Structures are given as C-alpha cells and as structure tokens.
Coordinates of N, CA and C and ligand atoms in Angstrom, one line a residue:
M1 N 76.9 112.4 105.1 CA 77.8 111.9 104.1 C 78.0 110.4 104.2
P2 N 78.0 109.7 103.1 CA 78.3 108.2 103.2 C 79.8 108.1 103.6
P3 N 80.1 107.0 104.3 CA 81.5 106.7 104.6 C 82.4 106.6 103.4
A4 N 83.6 107.0 103.6 CA 84.6 107.0 102.5 C 84.7 105.5 102.0
P5 N 84.9 105.3 100.8 CA 85.1 103.9 100.3 C 86.4 103.3 100.9
R6 N 86.3 102.0 101.3 CA 87.5 101.4 102.0 C 88.5 101.0 100.9
S7 N 89.7 101.2 101.2 CA 90.7 100.8 100.2 C 90.8 99.3 100.1
P8 N 91.1 98.7 99.0 CA 91.2 97.3 98.9 C 92.5 96.8 99.7
T9 N 92.4 95.6 100.2 CA 93.6 95.1 101.0 C 94.8 94.9 100.1
A10 N 95.9 95.2 100.6 CA 97.1 95.0 99.8 C 98.3 94.6 100.7
V11 N 99.2 93.8 100.2 CA 100.4 93.4 100.9 C 101.7 93.9 100.3
Y12 N 102.5 94.5 101.1 CA 103.8 95.1 100.6 C 105.0 94.4 101.3
P13 N 105.9 93.8 100.6 CA 107.1 93.4 101.3 C 108.0 94.6 101.6
L14 N 108.6 94.5 102.8 CA 109.6 95.6 103.3 C 110.9 94.9 103.5
R15 N 111.9 95.2 102.7 CA 113.2 94.6 102.9 C 113.9 95.3 104.0
L16 N 114.2 94.7 105.2 CA 114.7 95.4 106.3 C 116.2 95.1 106.5
A17 N 116.8 94.1 105.9 CA 118.2 93.8 106.1 C 118.6 92.8 105.0
D18 N 120.0 92.8 104.9 CA 120.6 91.7 104.2 C 121.6 91.1 105.2
L19 N 121.7 89.8 105.2 CA 122.6 89.0 106.1 C 123.5 88.2 105.3
I20 N 124.7 87.9 105.9 CA 125.5 86.9 105.4 C 125.5 85.7 106.3
Y21 N 125.0 84.5 105.8 CA 124.8 83.4 106.7 C 126.1 82.9 107.3
P22 N 126.2 82.7 108.6 CA 127.4 82.2 109.2 C 127.7 80.7 109.1
E23 N 128.9 80.4 109.5 CA 129.3 78.9 109.5 C 128.2 78.2 110.3
G24 N 127.9 77.0 109.8 CA 126.9 76.1 110.5 C 125.5 76.3 110.0
H25 N 125.3 77.4 109.2 CA 124.0 77.7 108.7 C 123.9 76.9 107.3
P26 N 122.7 76.4 107.0 CA 122.6 75.7 105.7 C 122.9 76.5 104.5
R27 N 122.8 77.8 104.7 CA 123.1 78.7 103.5 C 124.4 79.5 103.8
Y28 N 125.4 78.8 104.4 CA 126.7 79.4 104.8 C 127.3 80.2 103.6
C29 N 127.7 81.4 103.9 CA 128.3 82.3 103.0 C 127.4 83.0 102.0
E30 N 126.2 82.5 101.8 CA 125.2 83.2 101.0 C 124.7 84.5 101.7
T31 N 124.4 85.5 100.9 CA 123.7 86.7 101.4 C 122.2 86.5 101.2
G32 N 121.5 86.8 102.2 CA 120.0 86.6 102.2 C 119.3 87.8 102.7
P33 N 118.1 88.1 102.2 CA 117.4 89.3 102.6 C 116.6 88.9 103.9
V34 N 116.2 89.9 104.6 CA 115.2 89.8 105.7 C 114.0 90.7 105.4
F35 N 112.9 90.1 105.2 CA 111.7 90.8 104.8 C 110.7 90.9 106.0
A36 N 110.1 92.0 106.2 CA 108.9 92.1 106.9 C 107.8 92.5 105.9
F37 N 106.6 92.5 106.3 CA 105.5 92.7 105.3 C 104.5 93.7 106.0
L38 N 103.9 94.6 105.2 CA 102.9 95.4 105.6 C 101.6 95.0 104.9
V39 N 100.6 94.8 105.7 CA 99.2 94.5 105.2 C 98.4 95.8 105.4
D40 N 98.0 96.3 104.2 CA 97.1 97.5 104.3 C 95.7 97.0 104.2
H41 N 95.1 96.9 105.4 CA 93.7 96.3 105.5 C 92.8 97.4 105.8
P42 N 91.5 97.3 105.3 CA 90.6 98.4 105.6 C 90.4 98.7 107.1
D43 N 90.6 97.7 108.0 CA 90.5 97.9 109.4 C 91.8 98.4 110.1
G44 N 92.8 98.6 109.3 CA 94.1 99.1 109.9 C 95.3 98.5 109.3
L45 N 96.4 99.1 109.6 CA 97.7 98.6 109.0 C 98.2 97.5 110.0
V46 N 98.6 96.4 109.4 CA 99.2 95.3 110.1 C 100.6 95.0 109.6
L47 N 101.6 95.0 110.6 CA 102.9 94.7 110.2 C 103.2 93.3 110.6
V48 N 103.8 92.5 109.6 CA 104.1 91.1 109.9 C 105.6 91.0 110.0
D49 N 106.1 90.8 111.2 CA 107.6 90.7 111.5 C 108.2 92.1 111.6
T50 N 109.3 92.2 112.3 CA 109.8 93.6 112.5 C 111.3 93.7 112.3
G51 N 111.9 92.6 111.6 CA 113.3 92.7 111.2 C 114.3 92.4 112.3
I52 N 115.6 92.8 112.1 CA 116.7 92.3 113.0 C 117.0 93.2 114.1
G53 N 116.3 94.3 114.2 CA 116.6 95.2 115.4 C 117.8 96.1 115.3
P54 N 118.1 96.8 116.3 CA 119.2 97.7 116.3 C 120.6 97.0 116.3
P55 N 121.7 97.8 116.1 CA 123.0 97.1 116.1 C 123.2 96.3 117.4
H56 N 123.9 95.2 117.2 CA 124.1 94.3 118.4 C 125.4 93.5 118.1
Q57 N 126.3 93.6 119.1 CA 127.6 93.1 118.9 C 127.7 91.7 118.3
L58 N 127.0 90.7 119.0 CA 127.1 89.3 118.5 C 126.4 89.1 117.2
I59 N 125.2 89.7 117.0 CA 124.5 89.5 115.8 C 125.3 90.1 114.6
D60 N 125.9 91.3 114.8 CA 126.6 92.0 113.8 C 127.9 91.2 113.4
R61 N 128.5 90.6 114.4 CA 129.7 89.9 114.1 C 129.4 88.6 113.3
L62 N 128.3 87.9 113.7 CA 128.0 86.6 113.1 C 127.4 86.8 111.7
Y63 N 126.5 87.8 111.5 CA 125.7 87.9 110.3 C 126.1 89.1 109.4
K64 N 127.0 90.0 109.9 CA 127.4 91.1 109.1 C 126.2 91.8 108.4
P65 N 125.2 92.2 109.1 CA 124.0 92.7 108.4 C 124.1 94.1 107.9
V66 N 123.4 94.3 106.8 CA 123.2 95.7 106.3 C 121.7 95.9 106.6
R67 N 121.5 97.0 107.4 CA 120.1 97.3 107.9 C 119.5 98.4 107.0
Y68 N 118.2 98.2 106.7 CA 117.4 99.2 106.0 C 116.3 99.6 107.0
P69 N 116.3 100.8 107.6 CA 115.4 101.1 108.7 C 113.9 100.9 108.3
L70 N 113.2 100.4 109.3 CA 111.8 100.2 109.1 C 111.0 101.5 108.8
D71 N 111.4 102.6 109.6 CA 110.7 103.8 109.3 C 110.9 104.3 107.9
E72 N 112.1 104.1 107.4 CA 112.3 104.5 106.0 C 111.5 103.6 105.0
A73 N 111.4 102.3 105.3 CA 110.6 101.4 104.5 C 109.1 101.9 104.5
L74 N 108.6 102.2 105.7 CA 107.3 102.7 105.8 C 107.1 104.0 105.1
A75 N 108.1 104.9 105.3 CA 108.0 106.2 104.6 C 107.8 106.1 103.1
G76 N 108.5 105.1 102.6 CA 108.3 104.8 101.1 C 106.9 104.6 100.7
L77 N 106.1 104.2 101.6 CA 104.7 103.9 101.4 C 103.8 105.1 101.9
G78 N 104.5 106.2 102.3 CA 103.8 107.3 102.8 C 103.2 107.1 104.2
L79 N 103.9 106.2 105.0 CA 103.4 105.8 106.3 C 104.5 105.9 107.4
A80 N 104.1 105.9 108.6 CA 105.0 105.9 109.7 C 104.7 104.8 110.7
P81 N 105.7 104.5 111.6 CA 105.4 103.4 112.6 C 104.2 103.7 113.4
K82 N 103.8 104.9 113.7 CA 102.7 105.2 114.5 C 101.4 104.8 113.8
D83 N 101.4 104.6 112.5 CA 100.2 104.2 111.8 C 99.9 102.7 111.9
V84 N 100.9 101.9 112.4 CA 100.7 100.5 112.5 C 99.7 100.2 113.6
R85 N 98.7 99.4 113.3 CA 97.7 99.1 114.4 C 98.1 97.9 115.2
L86 N 98.5 96.9 114.5 CA 99.0 95.7 115.3 C 100.1 95.0 114.5
I87 N 100.8 94.1 115.2 CA 102.0 93.4 114.7 C 101.7 91.9 114.9
I88 N 102.1 91.2 113.8 CA 102.1 89.7 113.9 C 103.5 89.3 113.8
N89 N 104.0 88.5 114.7 CA 105.3 87.8 114.5 C 105.1 86.4 114.0
T90 N 105.7 86.1 112.9 CA 105.6 84.7 112.4 C 106.3 83.8 113.4
H91 N 107.4 84.3 114.0 CA 108.0 83.6 115.1 C 109.0 84.5 115.8
L92 N 109.7 84.1 116.8 CA 110.4 85.0 117.7 C 111.9 84.9 117.6
H93 N 112.4 84.3 116.5 CA 113.9 84.4 116.3 C 114.2 85.9 116.1
F94 N 115.5 86.2 116.4 CA 115.9 87.6 116.4 C 115.6 88.4 115.2
D95 N 115.6 87.7 114.0 CA 115.5 88.5 112.8 C 114.0 88.7 112.4
H96 N 113.1 88.3 113.3 CA 111.7 88.5 113.0 C 111.0 89.3 114.1
C97 N 111.7 89.5 115.2 CA 111.1 90.3 116.3 C 112.0 91.5 116.7
G98 N 113.1 91.7 116.0 CA 114.1 92.7 116.5 C 113.5 94.1 116.6
G99 N 112.5 94.4 115.8 CA 111.9 95.8 115.9 C 110.7 95.9 116.8
N100 N 110.3 94.7 117.5 CA 109.1 94.8 118.4 C 109.3 95.9 119.4
Q101 N 110.5 96.1 119.9 CA 110.8 97.0 121.0 C 110.5 98.5 120.6
F102 N 110.3 98.7 119.3 CA 110.0 100.1 118.9 C 108.4 100.3 118.9
F103 N 107.7 99.3 119.3 CA 106.2 99.4 119.4 C 105.7 99.1 120.7
P104 N 106.1 99.8 121.8 CA 105.6 99.6 123.1 C 104.1 99.9 123.1
G105 N 103.4 98.9 123.8 CA 101.9 99.1 123.9 C 101.1 98.6 122.7
R106 N 101.7 98.4 121.6 CA 101.0 98.0 120.4 C 100.8 96.4 120.5
P107 N 99.6 96.0 120.1 CA 99.4 94.5 120.2 C 100.4 93.7 119.3
L108 N 101.0 92.7 119.9 CA 102.0 91.8 119.3 C 101.4 90.4 119.3
L109 N 101.0 89.9 118.1 CA 100.2 88.7 118.1 C 101.2 87.5 117.7
V110 N 101.2 86.6 118.6 CA 102.2 85.5 118.6 C 101.5 84.2 119.1
Q111 N 101.8 83.1 118.5 CA 101.3 81.9 119.0 C 101.9 81.6 120.4
R112 N 101.0 81.2 121.3 CA 101.4 80.9 122.7 C 102.6 79.9 122.8
R113 N 102.6 78.9 121.9 CA 103.7 77.9 121.9 C 105.0 78.6 121.6
E114 N 104.9 79.6 120.7 CA 106.1 80.3 120.3 C 106.7 81.1 121.4
H115 N 105.8 81.8 122.1 CA 106.1 82.7 123.2 C 106.8 81.9 124.3
E116 N 106.3 80.7 124.5 CA 106.9 79.8 125.5 C 108.2 79.3 125.1
A117 N 108.3 78.9 123.8 CA 109.6 78.4 123.3 C 110.7 79.5 123.3
A118 N 110.3 80.7 123.2 CA 111.3 81.8 123.1 C 112.0 82.0 124.5
G119 N 111.5 81.4 125.5 CA 112.1 81.5 126.8 C 113.3 80.6 127.0
A120 N 113.5 79.7 126.1 CA 114.6 78.8 126.2 C 115.9 79.4 125.9
P121 N 117.0 79.1 126.6 CA 118.3 79.7 126.4 C 118.7 79.5 124.9
G122 N 119.2 80.6 124.4 CA 119.8 80.6 123.0 C 118.8 80.6 121.9
Y123 N 117.5 80.7 122.2 CA 116.5 80.7 121.2 C 116.4 82.0 120.4
T124 N 116.6 83.1 121.1 CA 116.5 84.4 120.5 C 117.2 85.4 121.4
L125 N 117.1 86.7 121.2 CA 117.6 87.6 122.1 C 116.5 88.0 123.1
P126 N 116.5 87.6 124.3 CA 115.3 87.7 125.2 C 114.9 89.2 125.4
H127 N 115.8 90.1 125.4 CA 115.4 91.5 125.7 C 114.8 92.1 124.4
W128 N 114.9 91.4 123.3 CA 114.2 91.9 122.1 C 112.8 91.4 122.1
V129 N 112.5 90.4 122.9 CA 111.2 89.8 123.0 C 110.4 90.5 124.1
E130 N 111.1 90.5 125.3 CA 110.5 91.2 126.5 C 111.1 92.5 126.7
F131 N 110.3 93.6 126.7 CA 110.8 94.9 126.8 C 109.7 95.7 127.5
S132 N 110.1 96.9 128.0 CA 109.1 97.7 128.7 C 107.9 98.0 127.7
G133 N 106.7 97.7 128.1 CA 105.6 98.0 127.2 C 105.2 96.9 126.3
A134 N 105.9 95.8 126.3 CA 105.6 94.7 125.4 C 104.2 94.2 125.7
N135 N 103.4 94.1 124.6 CA 101.9 93.8 124.8 C 101.6 92.6 123.9
Y136 N 102.0 91.4 124.4 CA 101.8 90.2 123.6 C 100.3 89.8 123.8
R137 N 99.7 89.4 122.7 CA 98.4 88.7 122.7 C 98.7 87.3 122.1
L138 N 98.5 86.3 123.0 CA 98.9 85.0 122.7 C 97.8 84.2 122.0
L139 N 98.1 83.6 120.9 CA 97.1 82.9 120.1 C 97.3 81.3 120.3
D140 N 96.2 80.6 120.2 CA 96.2 79.2 120.2 C 95.7 78.6 118.9
G141 N 96.5 78.5 117.9 CA 96.1 78.0 116.6 C 95.6 79.0 115.7
D142 N 94.7 78.5 114.7 CA 94.2 79.4 113.7 C 93.4 80.5 114.3
S143 N 93.5 81.7 113.7 CA 92.7 82.8 114.2 C 92.4 83.8 113.1
E144 N 91.2 84.3 113.0 CA 90.9 85.4 112.0 C 91.0 86.7 112.8
L145 N 92.0 87.5 112.5 CA 92.3 88.7 113.3 C 91.5 89.9 112.8
M146 N 91.3 89.9 111.5 CA 90.4 91.0 110.9 C 89.7 90.2 109.8
P147 N 88.6 90.8 109.3 CA 87.9 90.1 108.2 C 88.9 89.8 107.0
G148 N 89.0 88.5 106.7 CA 89.8 88.1 105.5 C 91.3 88.2 105.9
L149 N 91.7 88.2 107.1 CA 93.1 88.2 107.5 C 93.2 87.2 108.6
R150 N 93.9 86.1 108.3 CA 94.0 85.0 109.3 C 95.4 84.5 109.5
V151 N 95.7 84.0 110.6 CA 97.0 83.3 110.8 C 96.7 81.8 111.1
L152 N 97.7 81.0 110.7 CA 97.6 79.6 111.0 C 99.0 79.0 111.3
P153 N 99.0 78.1 112.2 CA 100.3 77.5 112.6 C 100.9 76.8 111.4
T154 N 102.2 76.9 111.2 CA 102.9 76.3 110.1 C 104.3 75.8 110.6
R155 N 105.0 75.1 109.8 CA 106.3 74.5 110.3 C 107.4 75.6 110.4
H156 N 108.4 75.2 111.1 CA 109.7 75.9 111.3 C 110.1 75.9 112.7
T157 N 109.3 76.6 113.6 CA 109.6 76.6 115.0 C 108.4 76.1 115.8
P158 N 108.4 75.9 117.1 CA 107.3 75.3 117.8 C 106.0 76.0 117.6
G159 N 106.1 77.4 117.4 CA 104.8 78.1 117.2 C 104.9 79.1 116.0
H160 N 105.5 78.6 115.0 CA 105.6 79.5 113.8 C 104.2 79.6 113.2
Q161 N 103.9 80.8 112.7 CA 102.6 81.0 112.0 C 102.8 81.7 110.7
S162 N 101.9 81.4 109.8 CA 101.8 82.1 108.5 C 100.6 82.9 108.4
V163 N 100.5 83.9 107.5 CA 99.4 84.8 107.4 C 98.7 84.6 106.0
V164 N 97.4 84.5 106.0 CA 96.7 84.4 104.7 C 95.8 85.6 104.7
V165 N 95.9 86.4 103.6 CA 95.2 87.6 103.4 C 94.3 87.6 102.1
D166 N 93.0 87.8 102.3 CA 92.2 87.8 101.1 C 92.3 89.2 100.5
T167 N 92.5 89.2 99.2 CA 92.6 90.5 98.4 C 91.6 90.4 97.3
D168 N 91.4 91.5 96.6 CA 90.5 91.4 95.4 C 91.0 90.5 94.4
N169 N 92.3 90.2 94.3 CA 92.9 89.3 93.3 C 92.9 87.9 93.8
G170 N 92.6 87.6 95.0 CA 92.7 86.2 95.5 C 93.6 86.2 96.8
A171 N 93.9 85.0 97.3 CA 94.6 84.9 98.6 C 96.1 85.3 98.4
V172 N 96.6 86.1 99.3 CA 98.0 86.3 99.3 C 98.5 85.7 100.7
V173 N 99.6 84.9 100.6 CA 100.1 84.3 101.8 C 101.5 84.9 102.1
I174 N 101.6 85.2 103.4 CA 102.9 85.6 103.9 C 103.4 84.3 104.7
A175 N 104.2 83.6 104.0 CA 104.6 82.2 104.5 C 105.5 82.3 105.7
G176 N 106.3 83.4 105.8 CA 107.3 83.5 106.8 C 108.5 82.7 106.5
Q177 N 109.0 81.9 107.4 CA 110.2 81.0 107.2 C 109.8 79.6 107.1
V178 N 108.6 79.3 106.6 CA 108.1 77.9 106.5 C 109.0 77.1 105.6
T179 N 109.6 77.8 104.6 CA 110.7 77.3 103.9 C 111.7 78.5 103.7
E180 N 113.0 78.1 103.5 CA 113.9 79.2 103.2 C 113.6 80.0 101.9
T181 N 113.2 79.2 100.9 CA 113.1 79.8 99.6 C 111.8 79.3 98.9
A182 N 111.4 80.1 97.9 CA 110.2 79.8 97.1 C 110.5 78.4 96.4
A183 N 111.7 78.1 96.0 CA 112.0 76.8 95.3 C 111.7 75.7 96.3
D184 N 112.1 75.8 97.6 CA 111.9 74.8 98.6 C 110.4 74.6 98.8
F185 N 109.6 75.7 98.7 CA 108.2 75.6 98.9 C 107.6 74.9 97.7
E186 N 108.0 75.2 96.6 CA 107.5 74.5 95.3 C 107.8 73.0 95.4
A187 N 109.0 72.7 95.9 CA 109.4 71.3 95.9 C 108.7 70.4 96.9
E188 N 108.2 71.1 98.0 CA 107.6 70.3 99.1 C 106.3 69.8 98.8
Q189 N 106.1 68.5 98.8 CA 104.8 67.8 98.4 C 104.1 67.1 99.5
E190 N 104.8 67.1 100.7 CA 104.3 66.2 101.7 C 103.8 67.0 103.0
E191 N 104.6 67.9 103.4 CA 104.5 68.5 104.7 C 103.1 69.2 104.8
S192 N 102.3 68.8 105.9 CA 100.9 69.2 105.9 C 100.7 70.7 106.0
S193 N 101.4 71.4 106.7 CA 101.1 72.9 106.8 C 101.4 73.6 105.5
I194 N 102.4 73.1 104.8 CA 102.7 73.7 103.5 C 101.6 73.3 102.5
Q195 N 101.2 72.1 102.6 CA 100.0 71.7 101.7 C 98.8 72.6 102.0
K196 N 98.6 72.9 103.3 CA 97.5 73.7 103.6 C 97.6 75.1 103.0
L197 N 98.8 75.7 103.1 CA 99.0 77.0 102.5 C 98.8 76.9 101.0
K198 N 99.2 75.9 100.3 CA 99.0 75.7 98.9 C 97.5 75.6 98.6
S199 N 96.7 75.0 99.5 CA 95.3 74.7 99.3 C 94.5 76.0 99.2
F200 N 95.0 77.1 99.6 CA 94.3 78.4 99.4 C 94.4 78.9 98.0
R201 N 95.2 78.2 97.2 CA 95.5 78.5 95.8 C 95.9 80.0 95.7
P202 N 96.9 80.3 96.4 CA 97.3 81.7 96.6 C 97.8 82.3 95.2
V203 N 97.5 83.6 95.0 CA 98.0 84.3 93.8 C 99.4 84.7 94.1
R204 N 99.9 84.8 95.3 CA 101.2 85.2 95.6 C 101.6 84.6 97.0
V205 N 102.8 84.0 97.2 CA 103.3 83.6 98.5 C 104.6 84.3 98.7
F206 N 104.7 85.0 99.8 CA 106.0 85.7 100.1 C 106.7 85.0 101.2
F207 N 108.1 85.1 101.2 CA 108.9 84.4 102.1 C 109.8 85.4 102.8
S208 N 110.2 85.1 104.1 CA 111.0 86.0 104.9 C 112.4 86.2 104.3
H209 N 112.9 85.2 103.7 CA 114.3 85.2 103.3 C 114.6 84.9 101.8
D210 N 113.7 85.2 101.0 CA 113.9 85.0 99.6 C 113.2 86.2 98.8
H211 N 114.0 86.7 97.8 CA 113.4 87.7 96.9 C 112.3 87.1 96.0
A212 N 112.4 85.8 95.7 CA 111.5 85.2 94.9 C 110.2 84.9 95.6
T213 N 109.1 84.9 94.9 CA 107.8 84.6 95.4 C 107.2 83.4 94.7
W214 N 106.1 82.8 95.1 CA 105.6 81.6 94.5 C 104.1 81.9 94.3
P215 N 103.4 81.4 93.3 CA 104.0 80.7 92.1 C 104.9 81.7 91.3
Y216 N 105.8 81.1 90.5 CA 106.7 81.9 89.8 C 106.0 82.6 88.6
G217 N 106.6 83.7 88.1 CA 106.1 84.3 86.9 C 105.1 85.4 87.2
Ligands
ZN1 ZN1 114.6 84.1 109.9

C-alpha cells in the first residue's frame, strides 16, 4: 500500500493565559494574552513555547494570571501532550517555558546563548528551566529542524529565536516576543532581525502577547 498522504503543515495559536502587567512594565495595567503555538508538521507535532506554568505565589501576585491549561488547548485540536514530538522555546522567560516541566525527556530546542543567559539571577524561574528529565538541545544560530521549519535568532533577549514555517499558503512566522504587538512589528523599519522576518514575505506573523497578527486583514 502506498504511504498515507502527509497532511499539509499548519500553525495553531494556543492561548494559555491572560496576564495583567505589573507596575514597571511598559504595558502597566493592560491585560495581555500569553500564546504558545502548535506546528502540525508532516514529521511530527512541534510546540513553540509552553506558557506560564503551574500556580506560583510570586508570579500570581505580580501578574494575576488566568490560566488556560495546555492539555485543554491541545484537546481542542484532538491532540494530547504525549503527541508533541519536540518543543522550541523562543526564550526562557517564565511565561514561555513554564510548561517545559510537563515534558520530561522531550527535546527542548533553545539557543545556547539563551540557555546561558537563563542562569543569571532574576532572569526566570530556574526550576521551571531545569527540572528532572529536562532534555535541552542547544542551538547556535539559524537551524532547519524539519524540512521547511527553521529557527533564527531575533531580538528581545540574548538568545531569543523566532520560527519560520513553510506552508502551502506561504511562510508563517512565529515571531515570539520580538515585539510586544503586531503594531510595533509593523512600525519597525530598522532592526535587522525584524527586517529579516519581513523578508520572508510571510502570509501571517504571530506574536506571543498580541491577539493581532501581521500583516493586518
Ligand atoms: Zn513574554
């Protein structure tokens, strides 16, 4: 029998939380979403970021999060956490790696520079990065992880990375937190890593903390 036809690659945003930005944050008092993304690729399911993690006294006091569990978000697509083949973290701030701990043994793909940065005091919650069974695969710059699925270093933290996914409709970019909003991304005309993302002429760019996508419409 011939092999079953492979499904076309698709990207799904998964809203895992809403936060209220604390004092000192540029978006003080605003409520913002926390998105992870699922890439349904013919070679396996890839999860990009894992949300804000389980209840935590300091985080919950500062950000007053409302959590939407990852397993429920995946169930909405008819999937379960066990179906995820590998995980990409755009970066290791708590709101992007909080659910890594639920994937012991699963490859966690992070830029080496980011993994090093995450060791600094106050950068993130260290026990949400390092846990029993954490299986980091450290990347040095651009990398094609699966056919038509690549990561490239972009601005925000020392080792932030964005994901570019080829689909039948064109390139879809998971920008991560390269900018806070789609409007900021639209407005940025200079910064080289953002210009590089725009150079893919993406049909859709998703952001970690904005419901809006780019280009608009
Ligand atoms: Zn964030």
